[in-house]
Tab-separated table of C-alpha atoms and ligand atoms in Angstrom:
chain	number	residue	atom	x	y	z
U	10	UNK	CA	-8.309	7.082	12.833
U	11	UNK	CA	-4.853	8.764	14.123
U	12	UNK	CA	-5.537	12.562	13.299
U	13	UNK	CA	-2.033	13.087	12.902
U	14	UNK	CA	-1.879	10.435	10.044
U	15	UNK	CA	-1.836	11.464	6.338
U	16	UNK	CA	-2.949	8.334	5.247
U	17	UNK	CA	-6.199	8.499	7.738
U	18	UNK	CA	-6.387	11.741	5.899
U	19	UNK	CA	-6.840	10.247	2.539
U	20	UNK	CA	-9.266	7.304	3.806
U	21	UNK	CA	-10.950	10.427	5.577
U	22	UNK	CA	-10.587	12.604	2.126
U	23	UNK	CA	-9.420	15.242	3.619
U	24	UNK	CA	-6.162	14.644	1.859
U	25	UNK	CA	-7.142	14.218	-1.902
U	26	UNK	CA	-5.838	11.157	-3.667
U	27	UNK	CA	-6.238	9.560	-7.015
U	28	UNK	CA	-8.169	6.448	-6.257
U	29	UNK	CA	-7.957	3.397	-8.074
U	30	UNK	CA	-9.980	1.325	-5.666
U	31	UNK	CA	-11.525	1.422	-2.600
U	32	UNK	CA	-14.287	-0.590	-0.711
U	33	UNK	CA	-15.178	-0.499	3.502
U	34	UNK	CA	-11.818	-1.978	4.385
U	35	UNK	CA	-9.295	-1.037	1.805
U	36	UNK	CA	-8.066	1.926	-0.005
U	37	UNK	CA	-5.844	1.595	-3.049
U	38	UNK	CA	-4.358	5.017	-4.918
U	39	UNK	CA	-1.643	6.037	-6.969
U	40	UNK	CA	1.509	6.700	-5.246
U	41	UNK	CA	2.645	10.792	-5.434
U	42	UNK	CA	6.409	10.237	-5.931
U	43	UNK	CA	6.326	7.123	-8.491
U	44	UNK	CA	9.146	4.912	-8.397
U	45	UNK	CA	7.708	2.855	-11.712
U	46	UNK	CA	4.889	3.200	-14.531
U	47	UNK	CA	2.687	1.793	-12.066
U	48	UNK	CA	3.315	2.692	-8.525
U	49	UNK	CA	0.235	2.034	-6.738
U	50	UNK	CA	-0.421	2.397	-2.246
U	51	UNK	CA	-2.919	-0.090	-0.880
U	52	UNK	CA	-3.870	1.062	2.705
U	53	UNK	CA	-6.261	-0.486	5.114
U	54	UNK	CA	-9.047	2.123	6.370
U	55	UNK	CA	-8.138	1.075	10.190
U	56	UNK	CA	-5.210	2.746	11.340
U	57	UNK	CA	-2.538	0.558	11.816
U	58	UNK	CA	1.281	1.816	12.446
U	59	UNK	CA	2.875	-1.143	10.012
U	60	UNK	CA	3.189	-4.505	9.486
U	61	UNK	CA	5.015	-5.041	12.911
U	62	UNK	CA	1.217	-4.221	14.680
U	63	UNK	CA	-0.831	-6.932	12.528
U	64	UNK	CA	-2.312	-9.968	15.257
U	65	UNK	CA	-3.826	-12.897	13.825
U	66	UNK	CA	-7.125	-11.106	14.203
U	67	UNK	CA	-5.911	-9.267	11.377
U	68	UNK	CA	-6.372	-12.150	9.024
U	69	UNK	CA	-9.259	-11.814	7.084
U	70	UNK	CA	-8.588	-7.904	6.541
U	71	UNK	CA	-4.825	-8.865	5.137
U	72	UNK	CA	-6.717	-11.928	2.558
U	73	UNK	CA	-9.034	-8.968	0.997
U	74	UNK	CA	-6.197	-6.461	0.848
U	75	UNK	CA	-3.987	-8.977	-0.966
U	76	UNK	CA	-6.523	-10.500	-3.174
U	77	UNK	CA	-7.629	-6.396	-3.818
U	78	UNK	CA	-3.521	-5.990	-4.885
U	79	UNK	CA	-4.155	-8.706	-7.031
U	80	UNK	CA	-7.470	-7.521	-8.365
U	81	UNK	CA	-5.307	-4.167	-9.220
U	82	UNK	CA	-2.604	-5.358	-10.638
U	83	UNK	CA	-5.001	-7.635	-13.223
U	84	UNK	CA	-6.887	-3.965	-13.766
U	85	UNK	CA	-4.142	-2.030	-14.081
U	86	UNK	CA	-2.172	-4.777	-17.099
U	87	UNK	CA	1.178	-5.481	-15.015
U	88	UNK	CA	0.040	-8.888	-13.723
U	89	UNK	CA	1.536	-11.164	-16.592
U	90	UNK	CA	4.638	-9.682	-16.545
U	91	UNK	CA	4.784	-9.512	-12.839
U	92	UNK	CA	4.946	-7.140	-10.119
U	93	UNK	CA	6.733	-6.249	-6.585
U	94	UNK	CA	4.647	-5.550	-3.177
U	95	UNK	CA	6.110	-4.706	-0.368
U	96	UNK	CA	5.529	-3.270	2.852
U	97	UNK	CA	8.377	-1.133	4.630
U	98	UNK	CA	8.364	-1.297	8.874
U	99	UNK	CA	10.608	0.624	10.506
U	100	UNK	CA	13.427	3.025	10.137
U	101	UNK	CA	15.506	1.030	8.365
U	102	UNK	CA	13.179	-0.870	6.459
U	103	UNK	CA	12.292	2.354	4.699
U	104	UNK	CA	8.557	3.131	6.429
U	105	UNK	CA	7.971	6.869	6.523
U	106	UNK	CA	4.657	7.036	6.537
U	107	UNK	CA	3.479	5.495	9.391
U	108	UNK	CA	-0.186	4.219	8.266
U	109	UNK	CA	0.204	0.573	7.160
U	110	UNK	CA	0.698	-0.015	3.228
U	111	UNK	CA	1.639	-2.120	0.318
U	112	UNK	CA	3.495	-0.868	-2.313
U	113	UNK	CA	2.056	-2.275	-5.545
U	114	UNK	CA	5.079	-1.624	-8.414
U	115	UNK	CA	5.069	-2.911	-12.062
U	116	UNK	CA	5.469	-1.745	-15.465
U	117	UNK	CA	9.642	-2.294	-15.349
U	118	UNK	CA	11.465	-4.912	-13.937
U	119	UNK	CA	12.917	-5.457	-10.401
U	120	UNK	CA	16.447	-6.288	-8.879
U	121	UNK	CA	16.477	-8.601	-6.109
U	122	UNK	CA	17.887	-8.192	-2.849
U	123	UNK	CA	16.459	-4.145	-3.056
U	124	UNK	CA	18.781	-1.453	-2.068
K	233	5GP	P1	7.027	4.358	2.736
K	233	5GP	O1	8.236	5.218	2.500
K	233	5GP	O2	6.433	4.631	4.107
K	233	5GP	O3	7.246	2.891	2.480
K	233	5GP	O4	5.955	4.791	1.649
K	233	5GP	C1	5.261	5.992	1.737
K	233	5GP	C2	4.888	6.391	0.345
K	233	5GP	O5	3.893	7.387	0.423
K	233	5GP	C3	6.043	6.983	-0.485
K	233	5GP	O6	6.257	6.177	-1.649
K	233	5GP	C4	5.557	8.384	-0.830
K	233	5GP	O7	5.893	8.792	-2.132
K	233	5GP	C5	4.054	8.271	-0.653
K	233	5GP	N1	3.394	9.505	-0.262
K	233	5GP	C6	3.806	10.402	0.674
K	233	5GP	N2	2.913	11.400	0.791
K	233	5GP	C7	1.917	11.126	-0.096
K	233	5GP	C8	0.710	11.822	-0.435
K	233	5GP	O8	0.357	12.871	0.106
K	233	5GP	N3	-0.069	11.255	-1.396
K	233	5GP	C9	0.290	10.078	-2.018
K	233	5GP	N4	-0.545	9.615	-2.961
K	233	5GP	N5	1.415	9.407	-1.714
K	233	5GP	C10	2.224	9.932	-0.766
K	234	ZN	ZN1	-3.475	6.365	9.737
């Protein structure tokens, strides 16, 4: 846990979240500044900076949290019509919260290549 970290605050609970999920590993709750009807953060509990950190020792944690954002998006009625998740690293790639995440997005379509 990085004290600094607001998403080790919300796997700690000392920053309150609506939870849609969460097990020993993985965390999964709504996103505060939606960018669709669903907008939905999936976080591991470890802190890790981003997607640039992950090893292969990583691999079993990243099968759970993708077959949890799958789990989700079944629960949550966007998975027929199809979803976007995506992970941000870096400056330019958008990251500004430095705990890694998944952004789980549905409920409207998508354009592709994003902004
Ligand atoms: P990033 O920009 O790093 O890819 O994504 C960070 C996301 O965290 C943003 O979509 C932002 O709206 C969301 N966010 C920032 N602070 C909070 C918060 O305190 N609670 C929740 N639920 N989401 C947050
Ligand atoms: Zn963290």
């Amino acid at each position: 846990m990085a004290t600094d970290c607001l998403f080790c605050g919300i796997t700690a609970g000392t920053v309150p979240s609506a939870q849609v999920f969460s097990d020993d590993q993985v965390i999964a709750f709504r996103d505060i500044a939606p960018r669709a009807p669903t907008h939905i953060l999936l976080i591991p509990r470890e802190h890790i900076a981003s997607a640039a950190a992950l090893t292969e020792d990583h691999g079993p944690l990243l099968g759970h949290l993708f077959a949890v954002a799958a789990q989700v998006a079944r629960d949550e009625g966007i998975a027929d019509s199809g979803y976007r998740l995506v992970s941000n690293v870096g400056r330019w790639g958008g990251q500004t919260v430095d705990h890694l995440h998944w952004h789980l997005l549905g409920g409207r379509p998508f354009t592709w290549p994003p902004g």
